């Protein structure tokens, strides 16, 4: 591969303990000829010493702003508000192509500095399938939280944990109940089904075929439902307000892993805001009760496992970092987003 200088940045969000590249994969990149600079980060689940031990250079948190211009800055979540102009290539989840709040502003910062966004959500293979994703652990955690809440053993605020501890809680004796996973064949859906099995349950699994002619009565007859679909075109909602008001409803706990609230693609337009680690559960109806869990950063609750899986996929792509293939598609998507918003891009010089 051409020499790549990757700069792994500290995450500004204090609850974000994940990392896109774990130390063992950092070693693979260095063995493959890359240079890796890793910023110190108090909350990252892997200590800086583990990166140093495999040959990474160490830098101060936030020092990417003065990194060499050819460095590719790697992170997961949002950038800090400063600097106003971005000169580097950045790999992270920008959430900037679906008109999300702040999206245009972010793209303008790139355009002003001549930098480029290589958005991890758009790192896809020739068939459009995501090459690195956190979905499995999102589904696993969503279903786990739903089980614990349904059994009365969920404690707030939520804190990052380990899989061993989580599984121990799931396996504690508790009542059996019926659970439904929608989007069951996807990454999150698989994770949800595995967690439910760990809890001793045998969930009903629905995907596209089962929702084509949606049986809402059957849906409402489950005690717990986990929504893990990735809708790409608007479809009729799985639940409407009148379903929640149905006195015969058996459904008591609804976990929306998808969290498309506010989007035209939302299949659960029965709530208007997500929940979070501090208040993970919100009551949607009193009688019969119905509780909602809709947390949009679930994998961060298992930072070690989710980072390790994600990194194992991403490192394969980074070993082939080049302008063609998946990274070329990422770059094309960035150019397209700028064009759609009428943003003139600055020229990028990486030398
Ligand atoms: N809450 C979080 O922290 C978190 C984290 C990661 C991902 N997510 C979200 O979870 C969702 C699922 O992600 P994924 O990686 O599992 O996606 P995926 O593409 O792997 O799976 C989605 C599944 O939904 C199914 N599906 C699509 N439309 C459907 C329909 N109408 N009826 C039934 N099934 C349908 C697909 O066939 C597929 O099996 C996405 O919206 C993603 O953004 C949330």
Short mmCIF file of C-alpha atoms and ligand atoms in Angstrom, two decimals:
data_model
loop_
_atom_site.label_atom_id
_atom_site.label_comp_id
_atom_site.label_asym_id
_atom_site.label_seq_id
_atom_site.Cartn_x
_atom_site.Cartn_y
_atom_site.Cartn_z
CA UNK A 1 0.00 0.00 0.00
CA UNK A 2 1.10 3.63 -0.47
CA UNK A 3 2.37 5.07 2.79
CA UNK A 4 -0.56 6.06 4.86
CA UNK A 5 -0.33 8.28 7.91
CA UNK A 6 -3.37 7.64 10.09
CA UNK A 7 -4.09 9.92 13.02
CA UNK A 8 -6.44 8.35 15.56
CA UNK A 9 -8.10 11.22 17.40
CA UNK A 10 -9.50 11.54 20.89
CA UNK A 11 -13.33 11.57 20.91
CA UNK A 12 -14.83 14.78 22.26
CA UNK A 13 -17.96 13.09 23.60
CA UNK A 14 -17.10 12.12 27.17
CA UNK A 15 -19.27 8.96 27.13
CA UNK A 16 -17.65 7.68 23.94
CA UNK A 17 -15.22 4.98 25.02
CA UNK A 18 -15.07 3.14 21.70
CA UNK A 19 -12.29 3.32 19.16
CA UNK A 20 -12.35 2.48 15.43
CA UNK A 21 -8.93 0.78 15.63
CA UNK A 22 -7.84 -1.39 18.56
CA UNK A 23 -4.13 -1.88 19.40
CA UNK A 24 -3.78 -5.33 17.77
CA UNK A 25 -5.11 -3.93 14.49
CA UNK A 26 -2.89 -0.86 14.85
CA UNK A 27 -0.01 -3.32 14.78
CA UNK A 28 -1.35 -4.87 11.54
CA UNK A 29 -1.46 -1.45 9.92
CA UNK A 30 2.09 -0.64 11.01
CA UNK A 31 3.28 -4.03 9.76
CA UNK A 32 1.56 -3.17 6.48
CA UNK A 33 3.62 0.01 6.12
CA UNK A 34 1.34 2.66 7.66
CA UNK A 35 2.35 5.27 10.20
CA UNK A 36 -0.05 5.60 13.10
CA UNK A 37 -0.30 8.52 15.47
CA UNK A 38 -2.67 7.98 18.38
CA UNK A 39 -3.93 10.83 20.54
CA UNK A 40 -4.06 10.25 24.25
CA UNK A 41 -7.65 9.95 25.41
CA UNK A 42 -8.74 9.56 29.03
CA UNK A 43 -11.90 7.62 28.24
CA UNK A 44 -10.83 5.33 25.40
CA UNK A 45 -11.33 1.71 26.51
CA UNK A 46 -7.81 0.76 25.32
CA UNK A 47 -5.02 2.61 27.19
CA UNK A 48 -2.49 4.58 25.16
CA UNK A 49 0.32 2.29 26.39
CA UNK A 50 -1.15 -0.58 24.37
CA UNK A 51 -0.90 1.49 21.18
CA UNK A 52 2.58 2.68 22.07
CA UNK A 53 3.68 -0.91 22.65
CA UNK A 54 2.81 -1.87 19.07
CA UNK A 55 4.72 1.04 17.56
CA UNK A 56 2.24 3.92 17.40
CA UNK A 57 3.37 7.51 17.91
CA UNK A 58 1.60 9.31 20.73
CA UNK A 59 0.13 12.82 20.51
CA UNK A 60 -1.93 15.11 22.73
CA UNK A 61 -5.76 15.04 22.61
CA UNK A 62 -7.06 17.27 19.80
CA UNK A 63 -3.63 17.75 18.20
CA UNK A 64 -4.95 16.48 14.85
CA UNK A 65 -5.72 20.11 13.96
CA UNK A 66 -1.99 20.65 13.42
CA UNK A 67 -1.24 17.17 12.00
CA UNK A 68 0.64 17.04 8.68
CA UNK A 69 -1.74 17.76 5.86
CA UNK A 70 -1.39 14.33 4.33
CA UNK A 71 -2.46 12.62 7.59
CA UNK A 72 -5.87 10.95 7.46
CA UNK A 73 -7.71 11.72 10.70
CA UNK A 74 -9.64 8.76 12.05
CA UNK A 75 -12.44 8.89 14.62
CA UNK A 76 -15.99 7.74 15.25
CA UNK A 77 -18.28 10.55 16.26
CA UNK A 78 -18.54 14.31 15.89
CA UNK A 79 -15.62 16.71 15.56
CA UNK A 80 -15.25 19.63 17.96
CA UNK A 81 -16.66 22.96 16.69
CA UNK A 82 -13.14 24.36 16.20
CA UNK A 83 -11.43 24.79 13.84
CA UNK A 84 -14.02 26.31 11.52
CA UNK A 85 -12.16 25.08 8.43
CA UNK A 86 -11.09 21.47 7.94
CA UNK A 87 -8.04 20.80 5.81
CA UNK A 88 -7.55 17.04 6.27
CA UNK A 89 -9.21 13.92 5.05
CA UNK A 90 -11.36 12.68 7.94
CA UNK A 91 -12.79 9.20 8.40
CA UNK A 92 -15.74 9.09 10.85
CA UNK A 93 -19.54 8.93 11.07
CA UNK A 94 -20.40 12.42 9.86
CA UNK A 95 -24.21 12.03 9.80
CA UNK A 96 -24.19 14.73 7.16
CA UNK A 97 -25.92 13.31 4.09
CA UNK A 98 -29.54 13.04 5.23
CA UNK A 99 -30.04 16.70 6.08
CA UNK A 100 -29.43 16.03 9.78
CA UNK A 101 -29.10 19.05 12.08
CA UNK A 102 -25.66 20.59 11.60
CA UNK A 103 -24.98 18.62 8.39
CA UNK A 104 -24.65 21.58 6.05
CA UNK A 105 -22.45 23.44 8.50
CA UNK A 106 -20.09 20.46 8.71
CA UNK A 107 -19.85 20.12 4.93
CA UNK A 108 -19.16 23.85 4.65
CA UNK A 109 -16.24 23.49 7.10
CA UNK A 110 -14.76 20.82 4.84
CA UNK A 111 -15.38 22.85 1.72
CA UNK A 112 -13.80 25.96 3.24
CA UNK A 113 -10.58 24.18 4.15
CA UNK A 114 -10.34 21.83 1.18
CA UNK A 115 -10.68 18.83 3.51
CA UNK A 116 -12.65 15.68 2.70
CA UNK A 117 -15.13 13.56 4.65
CA UNK A 118 -14.89 9.80 4.16
CA UNK A 119 -18.03 8.80 6.00
CA UNK A 120 -17.91 5.33 7.56
CA UNK A 121 -21.62 4.82 7.00
CA UNK A 122 -20.95 4.97 3.26
CA UNK A 123 -17.97 2.61 3.21
CA UNK A 124 -19.70 -0.11 1.19
CA UNK A 125 -18.83 -3.01 -1.08
CA UNK A 126 -19.78 -3.30 -4.76
CA UNK A 127 -23.30 -4.36 -3.76
CA UNK A 128 -23.78 -1.44 -1.39
CA UNK A 129 -23.32 -3.52 1.79
CA UNK A 130 -21.67 -1.76 4.74
CA UNK A 131 -18.09 -2.93 5.30
CA UNK A 132 -17.75 -1.86 8.95
CA UNK A 133 -20.71 -1.45 11.28
CA UNK A 134 -21.67 -1.57 14.93
CA UNK A 135 -25.12 -3.05 14.30
CA UNK A 136 -24.70 -6.44 15.97
CA UNK A 137 -23.89 -4.91 19.35
CA UNK A 138 -26.61 -2.28 18.98
CA UNK A 139 -29.18 -5.05 18.62
CA UNK A 140 -27.61 -7.13 21.38
CA UNK A 141 -27.75 -4.23 23.82
CA UNK A 142 -31.19 -3.05 22.75
CA UNK A 143 -32.67 -6.49 23.35
CA UNK A 144 -30.70 -6.93 26.59
CA UNK A 145 -31.99 -3.63 27.99
CA UNK A 146 -35.53 -4.57 26.98
CA UNK A 147 -35.24 -7.90 28.81
CA UNK A 148 -33.78 -6.32 31.95
CA UNK A 149 -36.44 -3.62 31.98
CA UNK A 150 -39.23 -6.09 31.39
CA UNK A 151 -37.97 -8.17 34.33
CA UNK A 152 -37.63 -5.09 36.54
CA UNK A 153 -33.84 -5.30 36.88
CA UNK A 154 -32.67 -2.40 34.71
CA UNK A 155 -30.81 0.23 36.75
CA UNK A 156 -30.35 3.82 35.57
CA UNK A 157 -28.18 5.60 34.75
CA UNK A 158 -26.69 3.10 32.34
CA UNK A 159 -22.93 2.69 32.36
CA UNK A 160 -20.52 0.94 29.99
CA UNK A 161 -20.14 -2.68 30.97
CA UNK A 162 -18.58 -5.94 29.81
CA UNK A 163 -20.33 -8.74 27.98
CA UNK A 164 -19.70 -11.10 30.91
CA UNK A 165 -21.52 -8.80 33.32
CA UNK A 166 -24.34 -8.17 30.90
CA UNK A 167 -24.83 -11.87 30.19
CA UNK A 168 -24.82 -12.65 33.89
CA UNK A 169 -27.67 -10.17 34.36
CA UNK A 170 -29.54 -11.66 31.37
CA UNK A 171 -29.21 -15.17 32.76
CA UNK A 172 -30.50 -14.30 36.23
CA UNK A 173 -33.72 -16.19 36.95
CA UNK A 174 -36.73 -14.33 35.62
CA UNK A 175 -40.13 -14.85 34.10
CA UNK A 176 -40.40 -16.10 30.52
CA UNK A 177 -42.21 -13.88 28.06
CA UNK A 178 -42.78 -13.54 24.34
CA UNK A 179 -40.48 -11.34 22.29
CA UNK A 180 -40.55 -10.20 18.67
CA UNK A 181 -37.58 -8.93 16.65
CA UNK A 182 -38.35 -7.04 13.44
CA UNK A 183 -35.46 -6.68 11.01
CA UNK A 184 -34.34 -10.02 12.41
CA UNK A 185 -32.05 -10.95 9.49
CA UNK A 186 -29.90 -7.82 9.69
CA UNK A 187 -26.85 -7.13 11.86
CA UNK A 188 -28.82 -5.53 14.73
CA UNK A 189 -31.58 -8.10 14.39
CA UNK A 190 -29.10 -10.95 14.74
CA UNK A 191 -27.57 -9.31 17.79
CA UNK A 192 -31.03 -8.90 19.32
CA UNK A 193 -31.89 -12.55 18.72
CA UNK A 194 -28.62 -13.74 20.26
CA UNK A 195 -29.19 -11.62 23.41
CA UNK A 196 -32.74 -12.94 23.75
CA UNK A 197 -31.46 -16.50 23.48
CA UNK A 198 -28.85 -15.75 26.16
CA UNK A 199 -31.78 -14.63 28.33
CA UNK A 200 -33.44 -18.02 27.75
CA UNK A 201 -36.08 -16.72 25.33
CA UNK A 202 -37.02 -17.92 21.87
CA UNK A 203 -38.00 -14.78 19.95
CA UNK A 204 -40.30 -14.52 16.97
CA UNK A 205 -38.20 -13.28 14.04
CA UNK A 206 -39.71 -11.10 11.32
CA UNK A 207 -37.98 -9.52 8.36
CA UNK A 208 -39.20 -8.20 5.00
CA UNK A 209 -41.28 -11.27 4.13
CA UNK A 210 -43.23 -11.20 7.40
CA UNK A 211 -44.03 -7.47 7.38
CA UNK A 212 -45.10 -7.21 3.75
CA UNK A 213 -48.64 -7.90 4.86
CA UNK A 214 -48.26 -6.67 8.43
CA UNK A 215 -50.26 -8.51 11.10
CA UNK A 216 -50.46 -5.82 13.81
CA UNK A 217 -52.60 -8.05 15.99
CA UNK A 218 -49.79 -10.62 16.11
CA UNK A 219 -47.30 -7.85 16.80
CA UNK A 220 -49.34 -6.51 19.73
CA UNK A 221 -49.65 -10.02 21.14
CA UNK A 222 -45.93 -10.08 22.08
CA UNK A 223 -44.78 -8.82 25.48
CA UNK A 224 -41.60 -7.25 24.12
CA UNK A 225 -40.74 -5.94 20.68
CA UNK A 226 -37.33 -4.95 19.33
CA UNK A 227 -37.29 -2.93 16.13
CA UNK A 228 -34.06 -3.32 14.17
CA UNK A 229 -35.10 -2.54 10.60
CA UNK A 230 -33.16 -0.39 8.21
CA UNK A 231 -35.89 1.15 6.07
CA UNK A 232 -34.76 2.70 2.81
CA UNK A 233 -38.15 3.85 1.50
CA UNK A 234 -41.17 5.07 3.49
CA UNK A 235 -43.51 2.20 4.49
CA UNK A 236 -46.69 2.04 6.58
CA UNK A 237 -45.85 2.29 10.29
CA UNK A 238 -45.55 -0.88 12.37
CA UNK A 239 -47.35 0.87 15.24
CA UNK A 240 -49.78 3.80 15.31
CA UNK A 241 -51.25 5.72 18.24
CA UNK A 242 -54.46 3.72 18.02
CA UNK A 243 -52.50 0.49 18.46
CA UNK A 244 -51.02 1.83 21.67
CA UNK A 245 -54.53 2.69 22.88
CA UNK A 246 -55.80 -0.83 22.14
CA UNK A 247 -56.99 -2.23 25.52
CA UNK A 248 -56.21 -5.78 24.34
CA UNK A 249 -52.56 -4.91 23.69
CA UNK A 250 -50.18 -7.32 25.34
CA UNK A 251 -47.08 -5.38 24.31
CA UNK A 252 -45.42 -3.78 27.36
CA UNK A 253 -41.84 -3.00 26.32
CA UNK A 254 -40.83 -1.49 23.00
CA UNK A 255 -37.16 -1.12 22.14
CA UNK A 256 -36.44 0.88 19.01
CA UNK A 257 -32.85 0.16 18.00
CA UNK A 258 -33.41 1.89 14.67
CA UNK A 259 -34.19 5.29 16.29
CA UNK A 260 -35.41 6.95 13.08
CA UNK A 261 -37.55 9.37 15.10
CA UNK A 262 -38.43 12.47 13.08
CA UNK A 263 -37.44 10.89 9.75
CA UNK A 264 -39.91 10.14 6.92
CA UNK A 265 -38.61 6.55 7.11
CA UNK A 266 -39.67 6.11 10.74
CA UNK A 267 -41.69 2.90 11.19
CA UNK A 268 -42.57 3.73 14.80
CA UNK A 269 -44.11 7.23 14.72
CA UNK A 270 -45.52 6.78 18.23
CA UNK A 271 -42.90 8.79 20.09
CA UNK A 272 -41.12 12.07 19.44
CA UNK A 273 -37.70 11.85 21.10
CA UNK A 274 -35.09 9.27 21.94
CA UNK A 275 -34.20 8.17 25.46
CA UNK A 276 -30.65 8.14 26.85
CA UNK A 277 -28.28 6.57 29.39
CA UNK A 278 -29.59 8.77 32.21
CA UNK A 279 -33.27 8.07 31.52
CA UNK A 280 -33.27 4.95 29.35
CA UNK A 281 -36.99 4.23 29.64
CA UNK A 282 -40.02 6.45 28.96
CA UNK A 283 -43.63 5.46 29.63
CA UNK A 284 -45.71 5.91 26.48
CA UNK A 285 -49.04 4.66 27.89
CA UNK A 286 -50.29 4.13 31.42
CA UNK A 287 -53.03 1.58 30.96
CA UNK A 288 -52.10 -0.99 29.91
CA UNK A 289 -48.53 0.20 30.45
CA UNK A 290 -46.14 0.52 27.53
CA UNK A 291 -42.52 1.55 28.00
CA UNK A 292 -40.09 2.75 25.36
CA UNK A 293 -36.33 2.33 25.12
CA UNK A 294 -34.84 4.27 22.19
CA UNK A 295 -31.14 4.92 22.77
CA UNK A 296 -29.12 6.01 19.77
CA UNK A 297 -25.62 5.12 21.05
CA UNK A 298 -26.15 1.57 22.26
CA UNK A 299 -22.82 -0.01 21.19
CA UNK A 300 -20.93 2.47 23.41
CA UNK A 301 -22.29 0.51 26.37
CA UNK A 302 -20.05 -2.41 25.36
CA UNK A 303 -17.01 -0.42 24.21
CA UNK A 304 -14.46 -3.23 24.19
CA UNK A 305 -16.49 -5.81 22.27
CA UNK A 306 -17.98 -3.36 19.81
CA UNK A 307 -14.61 -1.68 19.11
CA UNK A 308 -12.90 -5.03 18.59
CA UNK A 309 -15.47 -6.21 16.03
CA UNK A 310 -15.62 -2.91 14.22
CA UNK A 311 -11.84 -2.60 14.08
CA UNK A 312 -11.48 -6.13 12.67
CA UNK A 313 -13.59 -5.06 9.66
CA UNK A 314 -12.17 -1.58 9.27
CA UNK A 315 -8.54 -2.64 9.37
CA UNK A 316 -9.05 -4.73 6.23
CA UNK A 317 -10.24 -1.63 4.39
CA UNK A 318 -7.49 0.58 5.79
CA UNK A 319 -4.88 -1.92 4.62
CA UNK A 320 -6.18 -1.12 1.14
CA UNK A 321 -6.65 2.59 1.55
CA UNK A 322 -6.60 4.01 -1.92
CA UNK A 323 -8.65 6.30 -4.10
CA UNK A 324 -10.56 3.51 -5.84
CA UNK A 325 -12.98 0.93 -4.49
CA UNK A 326 -14.87 1.58 -1.25
CA UNK A 327 -12.88 4.70 -0.31
CA UNK A 328 -13.44 6.14 -3.77
CA UNK A 329 -17.17 5.61 -3.29
CA UNK A 330 -16.98 7.40 0.07
CA UNK A 331 -15.30 10.34 -1.59
CA UNK A 332 -17.84 10.39 -4.42
CA UNK A 333 -20.63 10.47 -1.85
CA UNK A 334 -19.01 13.49 -0.20
CA UNK A 335 -18.74 15.33 -3.53
CA UNK A 336 -22.37 14.45 -4.29
CA UNK A 337 -23.56 15.82 -0.91
CA UNK A 338 -21.68 19.08 -1.49
CA UNK A 339 -23.15 19.38 -5.00
CA UNK A 340 -26.68 18.74 -3.71
CA UNK A 341 -26.29 21.61 -1.25
CA UNK A 342 -24.65 23.88 -3.81
CA UNK A 343 -21.43 23.99 -1.75
CA UNK A 344 -18.30 24.78 -3.77
CA UNK A 345 -15.44 22.62 -2.52
CA UNK A 346 -12.00 24.02 -1.89
CA UNK A 347 -9.07 22.35 -3.59
CA UNK A 348 -7.45 19.52 -1.67
CA UNK A 349 -3.65 19.28 -1.61
CA UNK A 350 -2.31 16.38 0.37
CA UNK A 351 1.36 17.10 -0.23
N1 LIG B 1 -29.40 2.59 18.34
C1 LIG B 1 -28.12 2.44 18.01
O1 LIG B 1 -27.21 2.69 18.81
C2 LIG B 1 -27.78 1.93 16.64
C3 LIG B 1 -26.46 1.50 16.35
C4 LIG B 1 -26.20 0.96 15.11
C5 LIG B 1 -27.21 0.90 14.16
N2 LIG B 1 -28.46 1.38 14.45
C6 LIG B 1 -29.54 1.37 13.47
O2 LIG B 1 -30.12 0.08 13.45
C7 LIG B 1 -30.77 -0.11 12.19
C8 LIG B 1 -30.43 -1.48 11.63
O3 LIG B 1 -29.05 -1.49 11.32
P1 LIG B 1 -28.35 -2.82 10.77
O4 LIG B 1 -26.89 -2.55 10.73
O5 LIG B 1 -28.85 -3.98 11.53
O6 LIG B 1 -28.95 -2.87 9.31
P2 LIG B 1 -29.00 -4.15 8.34
O7 LIG B 1 -29.06 -3.58 6.97
O8 LIG B 1 -27.92 -5.11 8.67
O9 LIG B 1 -30.38 -4.87 8.70
C9 LIG B 1 -31.61 -4.27 8.51
C10 LIG B 1 -32.64 -5.36 8.37
O10 LIG B 1 -33.93 -4.72 8.29
C11 LIG B 1 -34.68 -5.46 7.35
N3 LIG B 1 -35.80 -4.66 6.89
C12 LIG B 1 -35.79 -3.56 6.10
N4 LIG B 1 -37.04 -3.12 5.89
C13 LIG B 1 -37.85 -3.96 6.58
C14 LIG B 1 -39.26 -4.06 6.74
N5 LIG B 1 -40.08 -3.19 6.14
N6 LIG B 1 -39.75 -5.06 7.48
C15 LIG B 1 -38.93 -5.95 8.08
N7 LIG B 1 -37.60 -5.92 7.96
C16 LIG B 1 -37.07 -4.95 7.21
C17 LIG B 1 -33.68 -5.80 6.25
O11 LIG B 1 -34.16 -6.85 5.42
C18 LIG B 1 -32.49 -6.22 7.10
O12 LIG B 1 -32.50 -7.58 7.41
C19 LIG B 1 -30.31 1.05 11.31
O13 LIG B 1 -31.33 2.01 11.22
C20 LIG B 1 -29.12 1.60 12.04
O14 LIG B 1 -28.93 3.00 11.78
C21 LIG B 1 -28.75 1.87 15.67
#
